[in-house]
Short mmCIF file of C-alpha atoms and ligand atoms in Angstrom, two decimals:
data_model
loop_
_atom_site.label_atom_id
_atom_site.label_comp_id
_atom_site.label_asym_id
_atom_site.label_seq_id
_atom_site.Cartn_x
_atom_site.Cartn_y
_atom_site.Cartn_z
CA UNK A 1 -141.38 -6.54 -75.61
CA UNK A 2 -142.42 -4.60 -78.73
CA UNK A 3 -140.18 -2.54 -80.95
CA UNK A 4 -140.51 1.21 -80.47
CA UNK A 5 -142.56 1.97 -83.55
CA UNK A 6 -140.71 4.83 -85.24
CA UNK A 7 -140.20 3.41 -88.73
CA UNK A 8 -142.91 2.96 -91.39
CA UNK A 9 -142.20 -0.58 -92.67
CA UNK A 10 -142.74 -2.43 -95.94
CA UNK A 11 -144.03 -5.95 -95.36
CA UNK A 12 -140.91 -7.57 -96.88
CA UNK A 13 -138.56 -9.90 -95.00
CA UNK A 14 -135.20 -10.22 -96.78
CA UNK A 15 -133.26 -13.41 -96.00
CA UNK A 16 -130.18 -13.16 -98.15
CA UNK A 17 -128.42 -10.69 -100.38
CA UNK A 18 -125.64 -10.69 -102.95
CA UNK A 19 -124.26 -7.79 -105.01
CA UNK A 20 -127.24 -5.58 -105.89
CA UNK A 21 -129.81 -8.30 -105.22
CA UNK A 22 -131.94 -9.33 -102.23
CA UNK A 23 -134.11 -12.44 -101.74
CA UNK A 24 -137.06 -12.46 -99.36
CA UNK A 25 -138.27 -15.39 -97.26
CA UNK A 26 -140.50 -16.54 -100.16
CA UNK A 27 -137.57 -16.62 -102.57
CA UNK A 28 -138.70 -13.46 -104.39
CA UNK A 29 -135.75 -11.57 -105.83
CA UNK A 30 -135.41 -7.77 -105.57
CA UNK A 31 -133.01 -5.37 -107.28
CA UNK A 32 -131.62 -3.09 -104.58
CA UNK A 33 -131.13 0.48 -105.82
CA UNK A 34 -131.22 1.97 -102.34
CA UNK A 35 -128.71 -0.03 -100.28
CA UNK A 36 -130.47 0.80 -97.01
CA UNK A 37 -129.93 4.60 -97.28
CA UNK A 38 -126.68 4.47 -99.32
CA UNK A 39 -124.96 2.09 -96.91
CA UNK A 40 -124.22 -0.76 -99.30
CA UNK A 41 -121.20 0.60 -101.19
CA UNK A 42 -119.39 -2.49 -102.47
CA UNK A 43 -122.44 -4.73 -102.82
CA UNK A 44 -124.14 -7.11 -100.40
CA UNK A 45 -121.96 -9.98 -99.14
CA UNK A 46 -118.97 -9.07 -101.31
CA UNK A 47 -116.73 -12.19 -101.05
CA UNK A 48 -113.56 -10.24 -100.18
CA UNK A 49 -115.42 -8.23 -97.52
CA UNK A 50 -116.96 -11.38 -96.03
CA UNK A 51 -113.58 -13.13 -96.00
CA UNK A 52 -111.83 -10.22 -94.24
CA UNK A 53 -114.56 -9.89 -91.58
CA UNK A 54 -114.60 -13.64 -90.98
CA UNK A 55 -110.82 -13.77 -90.61
CA UNK A 56 -110.91 -10.93 -88.10
CA UNK A 57 -113.71 -12.56 -86.11
CA UNK A 58 -111.47 -15.57 -85.53
CA UNK A 59 -108.57 -13.39 -84.32
CA UNK A 60 -109.92 -10.67 -82.00
CA UNK A 61 -113.10 -8.66 -82.33
CA UNK A 62 -112.99 -6.18 -79.48
CA UNK A 63 -110.89 -4.42 -76.94
CA UNK A 64 -111.18 -0.85 -75.66
CA UNK A 65 -109.26 2.14 -77.01
CA UNK A 66 -106.73 1.85 -74.19
CA UNK A 67 -104.43 -0.38 -76.24
CA UNK A 68 -102.83 -0.03 -79.67
CA UNK A 69 -105.20 -1.23 -82.39
CA UNK A 70 -102.91 -1.25 -85.43
CA UNK A 71 -105.82 -1.86 -87.79
CA UNK A 72 -106.91 1.73 -87.03
CA UNK A 73 -103.57 3.00 -88.38
CA UNK A 74 -103.89 0.84 -91.47
CA UNK A 75 -107.40 2.21 -92.04
CA UNK A 76 -106.30 5.83 -91.51
CA UNK A 77 -103.40 5.35 -93.94
CA UNK A 78 -105.58 3.85 -96.68
CA UNK A 79 -108.39 6.37 -96.15
CA UNK A 80 -105.98 9.33 -96.23
CA UNK A 81 -104.46 8.16 -99.45
CA UNK A 82 -107.69 7.31 -101.33
CA UNK A 83 -109.59 10.40 -100.12
CA UNK A 84 -106.89 12.95 -100.96
CA UNK A 85 -106.60 14.04 -97.30
CA UNK A 86 -103.37 12.23 -96.25
CA UNK A 87 -102.31 14.92 -93.76
CA UNK A 88 -105.62 14.89 -91.81
CA UNK A 89 -106.19 12.79 -88.66
CA UNK A 90 -108.97 10.27 -88.17
CA UNK A 91 -111.28 9.87 -85.18
CA UNK A 92 -113.32 6.67 -85.39
CA UNK A 93 -116.87 6.34 -84.06
CA UNK A 94 -120.03 4.40 -84.90
CA UNK A 95 -122.67 6.39 -86.75
CA UNK A 96 -123.22 9.49 -88.84
CA UNK A 97 -124.96 11.35 -86.03
CA UNK A 98 -122.07 10.60 -83.69
CA UNK A 99 -119.52 11.74 -86.27
CA UNK A 100 -121.36 15.05 -86.67
CA UNK A 101 -121.70 15.57 -82.90
CA UNK A 102 -117.95 15.04 -82.54
CA UNK A 103 -117.23 17.38 -85.45
CA UNK A 104 -119.32 20.16 -83.87
CA UNK A 105 -117.68 19.56 -80.52
CA UNK A 106 -114.20 19.78 -82.07
CA UNK A 107 -115.12 23.02 -83.83
CA UNK A 108 -116.25 24.55 -80.55
CA UNK A 109 -113.07 23.39 -78.76
CA UNK A 110 -110.95 24.92 -81.49
CA UNK A 111 -112.76 28.25 -81.89
CA UNK A 112 -114.17 28.73 -78.36
CA UNK A 113 -117.50 29.61 -80.05
CA UNK A 114 -120.84 27.83 -79.81
CA UNK A 115 -122.99 29.12 -82.69
CA UNK A 116 -123.46 26.90 -85.71
CA UNK A 117 -124.80 27.53 -89.18
CA UNK A 118 -126.65 24.82 -91.12
CA UNK A 119 -128.91 24.99 -94.17
CA UNK A 120 -132.55 24.48 -95.08
CA UNK A 121 -133.44 20.92 -96.21
CA UNK A 122 -130.25 19.58 -94.63
CA UNK A 123 -130.07 16.36 -92.63
CA UNK A 124 -127.22 15.60 -90.26
CA UNK A 125 -128.74 12.73 -88.30
CA UNK A 126 -130.62 12.69 -85.02
CA UNK A 127 -128.16 15.03 -83.36
CA UNK A 128 -128.71 18.06 -81.15
CA UNK A 129 -129.00 19.97 -84.45
CA UNK A 130 -132.63 20.23 -85.54
CA UNK A 131 -133.79 17.96 -88.35
CA UNK A 132 -134.09 20.60 -91.07
CA UNK A 133 -135.18 18.13 -93.75
CA UNK A 134 -138.68 17.77 -92.41
CA UNK A 135 -142.06 19.40 -92.89
CA UNK A 136 -143.32 17.77 -89.70
CA UNK A 137 -142.79 20.01 -86.64
CA UNK A 138 -143.98 17.18 -84.35
CA UNK A 139 -140.66 15.36 -84.76
CA UNK A 140 -138.64 18.36 -83.57
CA UNK A 141 -137.95 17.95 -79.88
CA UNK A 142 -138.33 20.94 -77.51
CA UNK A 143 -134.54 20.69 -77.06
CA UNK A 144 -134.16 22.18 -80.52
CA UNK A 145 -135.75 25.46 -79.43
CA UNK A 146 -132.72 26.33 -77.33
CA UNK A 147 -130.33 25.28 -80.00
CA UNK A 148 -127.44 27.45 -81.12
CA UNK A 149 -128.10 26.57 -84.73
CA UNK A 150 -129.07 29.15 -87.34
CA UNK A 151 -130.61 27.70 -90.50
CA UNK A 152 -129.92 29.66 -93.69
CA UNK A 153 -131.52 29.05 -97.09
CA UNK A 154 -129.54 26.49 -99.09
CA UNK A 155 -127.64 27.78 -102.14
CA UNK A 156 -128.45 31.44 -101.39
CA UNK A 157 -125.11 33.21 -101.68
CA UNK A 158 -126.51 36.66 -100.99
CA UNK A 159 -127.10 36.15 -97.24
CA UNK A 160 -123.80 34.46 -96.36
CA UNK A 161 -121.75 37.59 -95.73
CA UNK A 162 -124.29 38.92 -93.20
CA UNK A 163 -124.42 35.70 -91.16
CA UNK A 164 -120.91 34.23 -91.31
CA UNK A 165 -119.36 36.47 -88.69
CA UNK A 166 -116.68 35.94 -86.04
CA UNK A 167 -119.46 34.83 -83.63
CA UNK A 168 -119.94 31.59 -85.57
CA UNK A 169 -117.91 28.51 -84.61
CA UNK A 170 -118.88 26.12 -87.39
CA UNK A 171 -120.76 25.79 -90.64
CA UNK A 172 -122.04 22.31 -91.43
CA UNK A 173 -123.16 21.34 -94.94
CA UNK A 174 -123.69 18.07 -96.81
CA UNK A 175 -121.50 17.33 -99.85
CA UNK A 176 -124.83 16.69 -101.60
CA UNK A 177 -128.07 16.94 -99.60
CA UNK A 178 -129.46 13.41 -99.39
CA UNK A 179 -132.61 13.15 -97.27
CA UNK A 180 -133.65 16.63 -98.49
CA UNK A 181 -134.00 15.26 -102.04
CA UNK A 182 -130.51 15.13 -103.63
CA UNK A 183 -129.70 18.85 -103.86
CA UNK A 184 -126.23 19.78 -105.06
CA UNK A 185 -124.55 22.87 -103.61
CA UNK A 186 -123.59 25.33 -106.32
CA UNK A 187 -119.88 25.79 -106.85
CA UNK A 188 -120.00 29.55 -106.24
CA UNK A 189 -122.05 29.02 -103.06
CA UNK A 190 -119.48 26.58 -101.65
CA UNK A 191 -116.60 28.82 -102.66
CA UNK A 192 -118.17 31.84 -100.93
CA UNK A 193 -118.84 29.72 -97.85
CA UNK A 194 -115.25 28.50 -97.81
CA UNK A 195 -113.88 32.01 -98.27
CA UNK A 196 -115.98 33.48 -95.42
CA UNK A 197 -115.10 30.58 -93.11
CA UNK A 198 -111.39 31.17 -93.71
CA UNK A 199 -111.74 34.94 -93.28
CA UNK A 200 -113.64 34.70 -89.96
CA UNK A 201 -111.95 31.67 -88.39
CA UNK A 202 -115.05 29.47 -88.78
CA UNK A 203 -114.64 25.68 -89.07
CA UNK A 204 -116.15 24.32 -92.29
CA UNK A 205 -117.63 20.86 -91.69
CA UNK A 206 -118.50 18.80 -94.75
CA UNK A 207 -121.00 16.10 -93.88
CA UNK A 208 -120.13 13.36 -96.40
CA UNK A 209 -122.00 10.68 -94.45
CA UNK A 210 -124.24 9.93 -97.43
CA UNK A 211 -122.47 11.58 -100.37
CA UNK A 212 -118.94 10.34 -99.54
CA UNK A 213 -116.97 7.18 -100.17
CA UNK A 214 -117.03 7.42 -103.95
CA UNK A 215 -120.80 7.67 -104.30
CA UNK A 216 -120.73 10.97 -106.21
CA UNK A 217 -118.03 9.85 -108.66
CA UNK A 218 -115.27 11.47 -106.57
CA UNK A 219 -114.19 10.21 -103.16
CA UNK A 220 -116.00 13.16 -101.54
CA UNK A 221 -118.77 15.13 -103.25
CA UNK A 222 -117.22 18.48 -102.25
CA UNK A 223 -114.15 17.52 -104.31
CA UNK A 224 -116.23 18.26 -107.44
CA UNK A 225 -115.91 21.91 -106.37
CA UNK A 226 -112.18 22.06 -105.59
CA UNK A 227 -112.57 23.15 -101.97
CA UNK A 228 -111.03 21.62 -98.85
CA UNK A 229 -113.01 21.21 -95.65
CA UNK A 230 -111.60 21.64 -92.13
CA UNK A 231 -113.53 18.62 -90.88
CA UNK A 232 -115.24 15.86 -92.88
CA UNK A 233 -117.67 13.33 -91.44
CA UNK A 234 -118.17 9.85 -92.89
CA UNK A 235 -120.33 6.80 -92.11
CA UNK A 236 -122.84 4.85 -94.25
CA UNK A 237 -120.80 3.42 -97.19
CA UNK A 238 -117.69 3.22 -95.01
CA UNK A 239 -118.54 -0.20 -93.58
CA UNK A 240 -120.92 -1.60 -96.24
CA UNK A 241 -123.37 -2.43 -93.45
CA UNK A 242 -120.98 -2.78 -90.54
CA UNK A 243 -121.61 0.23 -88.23
CA UNK A 244 -118.52 2.41 -88.48
CA UNK A 245 -118.06 6.15 -88.87
CA UNK A 246 -115.29 8.70 -88.73
CA UNK A 247 -114.23 12.31 -88.50
CA UNK A 248 -111.34 13.56 -90.69
CA UNK A 249 -109.63 16.44 -88.94
CA UNK A 250 -107.37 19.23 -90.24
CA UNK A 251 -103.87 19.10 -88.66
CA UNK A 252 -104.37 22.64 -87.32
CA UNK A 253 -106.94 21.27 -84.88
CA UNK A 254 -104.83 19.77 -82.13
CA UNK A 255 -105.78 16.62 -80.24
CA UNK A 256 -105.68 16.38 -76.46
CA UNK A 257 -106.15 13.25 -74.38
CA UNK A 258 -109.74 12.97 -73.18
CA UNK A 259 -111.06 15.52 -75.69
CA UNK A 260 -113.19 12.92 -77.53
CA UNK A 261 -113.88 9.30 -76.74
CA UNK A 262 -115.95 6.23 -77.53
CA UNK A 263 -116.24 2.63 -76.39
CA UNK A 264 -116.97 0.90 -79.67
CA UNK A 265 -115.44 3.31 -82.20
CA UNK A 266 -112.54 1.81 -84.17
CA UNK A 267 -113.02 -1.75 -82.93
CA UNK A 268 -111.28 -4.57 -84.80
CA UNK A 269 -114.30 -5.72 -86.76
CA UNK A 270 -115.28 -2.19 -87.78
CA UNK A 271 -111.73 -1.53 -88.99
CA UNK A 272 -111.55 -4.84 -90.88
CA UNK A 273 -114.84 -4.00 -92.62
CA UNK A 274 -113.77 -0.43 -93.43
CA UNK A 275 -110.35 -1.52 -94.76
CA UNK A 276 -111.94 -4.19 -96.95
CA UNK A 277 -114.36 -1.59 -98.37
CA UNK A 278 -111.51 0.80 -99.27
CA UNK A 279 -109.51 -2.01 -100.88
CA UNK A 280 -112.50 -3.09 -102.96
CA UNK A 281 -113.31 0.50 -104.01
CA UNK A 282 -109.71 0.95 -105.15
CA UNK A 283 -109.03 -2.44 -106.73
CA UNK A 284 -112.35 -2.66 -108.56
CA UNK A 285 -112.34 1.00 -109.71
CA UNK A 286 -115.74 1.60 -108.19
CA UNK A 287 -115.52 5.40 -108.20
CA UNK A 288 -115.13 5.34 -111.95
CA UNK A 289 -117.98 2.81 -112.23
CA UNK A 290 -120.20 5.13 -110.16
CA UNK A 291 -119.48 7.88 -112.70
CA UNK A 292 -120.12 5.80 -115.79
CA UNK A 293 -123.28 4.03 -114.62
CA UNK A 294 -124.58 7.14 -112.84
CA UNK A 295 -124.21 9.30 -115.97
CA UNK A 296 -125.94 6.63 -118.03
CA UNK A 297 -128.94 6.42 -115.66
CA UNK A 298 -129.28 10.22 -115.45
CA UNK A 299 -129.11 10.62 -119.26
CA UNK A 300 -131.74 7.93 -119.83
CA UNK A 301 -134.13 9.22 -117.13
CA UNK A 302 -133.92 12.77 -118.51
CA UNK A 303 -135.54 11.51 -121.73
CA UNK A 304 -138.89 10.95 -119.97
CA UNK A 305 -141.38 13.80 -120.25
CA UNK A 306 -143.11 13.00 -116.93
CA UNK A 307 -139.86 13.63 -115.09
CA UNK A 308 -139.57 17.22 -113.88
CA UNK A 309 -135.90 17.16 -112.92
CA UNK A 310 -133.04 14.70 -112.39
CA UNK A 311 -130.36 15.81 -109.95
CA UNK A 312 -127.26 13.96 -108.94
CA UNK A 313 -123.64 13.08 -109.38
CA UNK A 314 -122.37 9.52 -109.80
CA UNK A 315 -124.70 7.04 -108.12
CA UNK A 316 -126.46 9.57 -105.91
CA UNK A 317 -129.50 10.43 -108.00
CA UNK A 318 -132.77 12.21 -107.23
CA UNK A 319 -135.69 12.06 -109.66
CA UNK A 320 -138.35 14.71 -109.16
CA UNK A 321 -141.88 14.71 -110.56
CA UNK A 322 -144.66 17.30 -110.54
CA UNK A 323 -146.67 14.95 -108.33
CA UNK A 324 -146.01 12.76 -105.26
CA UNK A 325 -143.54 10.03 -106.18
CA UNK A 326 -144.98 7.38 -103.81
CA UNK A 327 -147.03 5.72 -106.59
CA UNK A 328 -143.97 5.25 -108.80
CA UNK A 329 -141.88 4.03 -105.90
CA UNK A 330 -144.55 1.52 -104.88
CA UNK A 331 -144.97 0.31 -108.46
CA UNK A 332 -141.22 -0.18 -108.75
CA UNK A 333 -141.19 -2.16 -105.54
CA UNK A 334 -144.36 -4.24 -105.78
CA UNK A 335 -144.76 -4.69 -109.57
CA UNK A 336 -141.09 -4.77 -110.60
CA UNK A 337 -139.37 -5.79 -107.33
CA UNK A 338 -136.98 -2.84 -107.30
CA UNK A 339 -136.05 -0.93 -104.14
CA UNK A 340 -135.60 2.85 -104.40
CA UNK A 341 -135.71 5.48 -101.65
CA UNK A 342 -138.01 8.33 -100.71
CA UNK A 343 -136.90 11.77 -99.56
CA UNK A 344 -138.34 14.57 -97.45
CA UNK A 345 -139.31 16.18 -100.76
CA UNK A 346 -142.46 14.10 -101.41
CA UNK A 347 -142.11 14.41 -105.20
CA UNK A 348 -138.56 13.01 -105.32
CA UNK A 349 -137.27 9.43 -105.28
CA UNK A 350 -133.68 8.65 -104.45
CA UNK A 351 -131.51 6.12 -106.28
CA UNK A 352 -128.50 5.07 -104.19
CA UNK A 353 -127.31 1.67 -105.41
CA UNK A 354 -124.07 -0.15 -104.68
CA UNK A 355 -121.13 1.44 -106.49
CA UNK A 356 -120.56 -1.77 -108.48
CA UNK A 357 -124.01 -1.69 -110.08
CA UNK A 358 -123.73 -3.28 -113.53
CA UNK A 359 -124.95 -1.80 -116.80
CA UNK A 360 -127.46 -4.62 -117.29
CA UNK A 361 -128.86 -4.00 -113.78
CA UNK A 362 -129.23 -0.29 -114.61
CA UNK A 363 -131.06 -1.33 -117.80
CA UNK A 364 -133.46 -3.54 -115.83
CA UNK A 365 -134.33 -0.52 -113.71
CA UNK A 366 -134.70 1.80 -116.71
CA UNK A 367 -137.11 -0.60 -118.44
CA UNK A 368 -139.18 -0.93 -115.25
CA UNK A 369 -139.12 2.84 -114.71
CA UNK A 370 -140.40 3.44 -118.25
CA UNK A 371 -143.20 0.95 -117.72
CA UNK A 372 -144.23 2.64 -114.42
CA UNK A 373 -144.42 6.02 -116.15
CA UNK A 374 -146.53 4.52 -118.97
CA UNK A 375 -148.94 3.03 -116.40
CA UNK A 376 -149.27 6.40 -114.70
CA UNK A 377 -150.03 8.21 -117.97
CA UNK A 378 -152.98 5.83 -118.66
N1 LIG B 401 -125.64 12.91 -92.16
C1 LIG B 401 -126.26 12.63 -93.32
C2 LIG B 401 -125.96 13.46 -94.52
C3 LIG B 401 -127.15 11.55 -93.41
O1 LIG B 401 -127.76 11.30 -94.56
C4 LIG B 401 -127.39 10.78 -92.26
C5 LIG B 401 -128.33 9.65 -92.30
O2 LIG B 401 -129.16 9.54 -93.18
C6 LIG B 401 -126.72 11.11 -91.07
C7 LIG B 401 -125.85 12.17 -91.06
C8 LIG B 401 -126.95 10.31 -89.82
O3 LIG B 401 -126.33 9.09 -89.91
P1 LIG B 401 -126.70 7.93 -88.86
O4 LIG B 401 -128.10 7.50 -89.19
O5 LIG B 401 -125.66 6.89 -89.09
O6 LIG B 401 -126.61 8.53 -87.51
#
């Protein structure tokens, strides 16, 4: 059987990884500044994380959600406290797309409405929402044509009042747009959105799947703007590579047996991984590290004349050029052995390293980046 060929692949076969480093099958060492789309939050094979997963594997790895899994309570308690949402409830699932589907479903249960607002250049996973962060209409399925989703221009405050009416059930927005090229919502835009949601009984869903878990230098990116969401979705960095996701739910949205459900969500291994990640983030002060190292990288990159714009908060950084960024990205990977990410904005590369990236590792990247730009100027 062949693999269904939906991913463009680099011809690199990693065999082991540690911290921010990967080794391929030929022993070549790579600096990982992408973490497989922002998934690696506490570094590859972090010893505490490995130990906790191993211990759990020897105890019990799976049973269905028909029995009490106390690790889920432990996870909810730690997540509530570190995220600043201690009074919210947690629904555990397996991926970002699933978290968003459940969030939209909850919003429709709560409001009795089915229309949804999302924004241009957004990406919320391969859900029943269209993939807005694409210029390629051939990857939009015909299903999307019947969708109840209205896409509004991102960061355009002037049209919000007209569209956020009592017909709308939910607004979904990323804490920072990731796939779309690292675009930060403006404070006044988010505040207006929040105000209109409150006024018209609309559920505000913050998709923090990529921007959450300390990546932006706060636990959630929307916390830079002092707003509170009704529902927050999380995944990627939550399990440091173990598939686990969640939905944080405002206490005003009441649970009912059978309302949501999942087979694998909240299993023992997923919880052990997610708890270990939270403990490492807290004990090793990784949110503060994301701020310090992120600011340093942004400041240094801004000094280069070939760079059009650097956007980002913490260790979620987008670097935009006036030309397609593929050449720089390929040079970083093949000449300097550094992984970075692309985005749907062809001129922008994404830098999404582990939150414990060290200063000397950032310096290695900055030296390589400078050399790539010099090669391009020649
Ligand atoms: N939401 C955002 C903001 C994402 O960046 C992604 C994935 O890139 C998703 C949702 C979908 O997550 P998953 O691939 O785990 O379904």
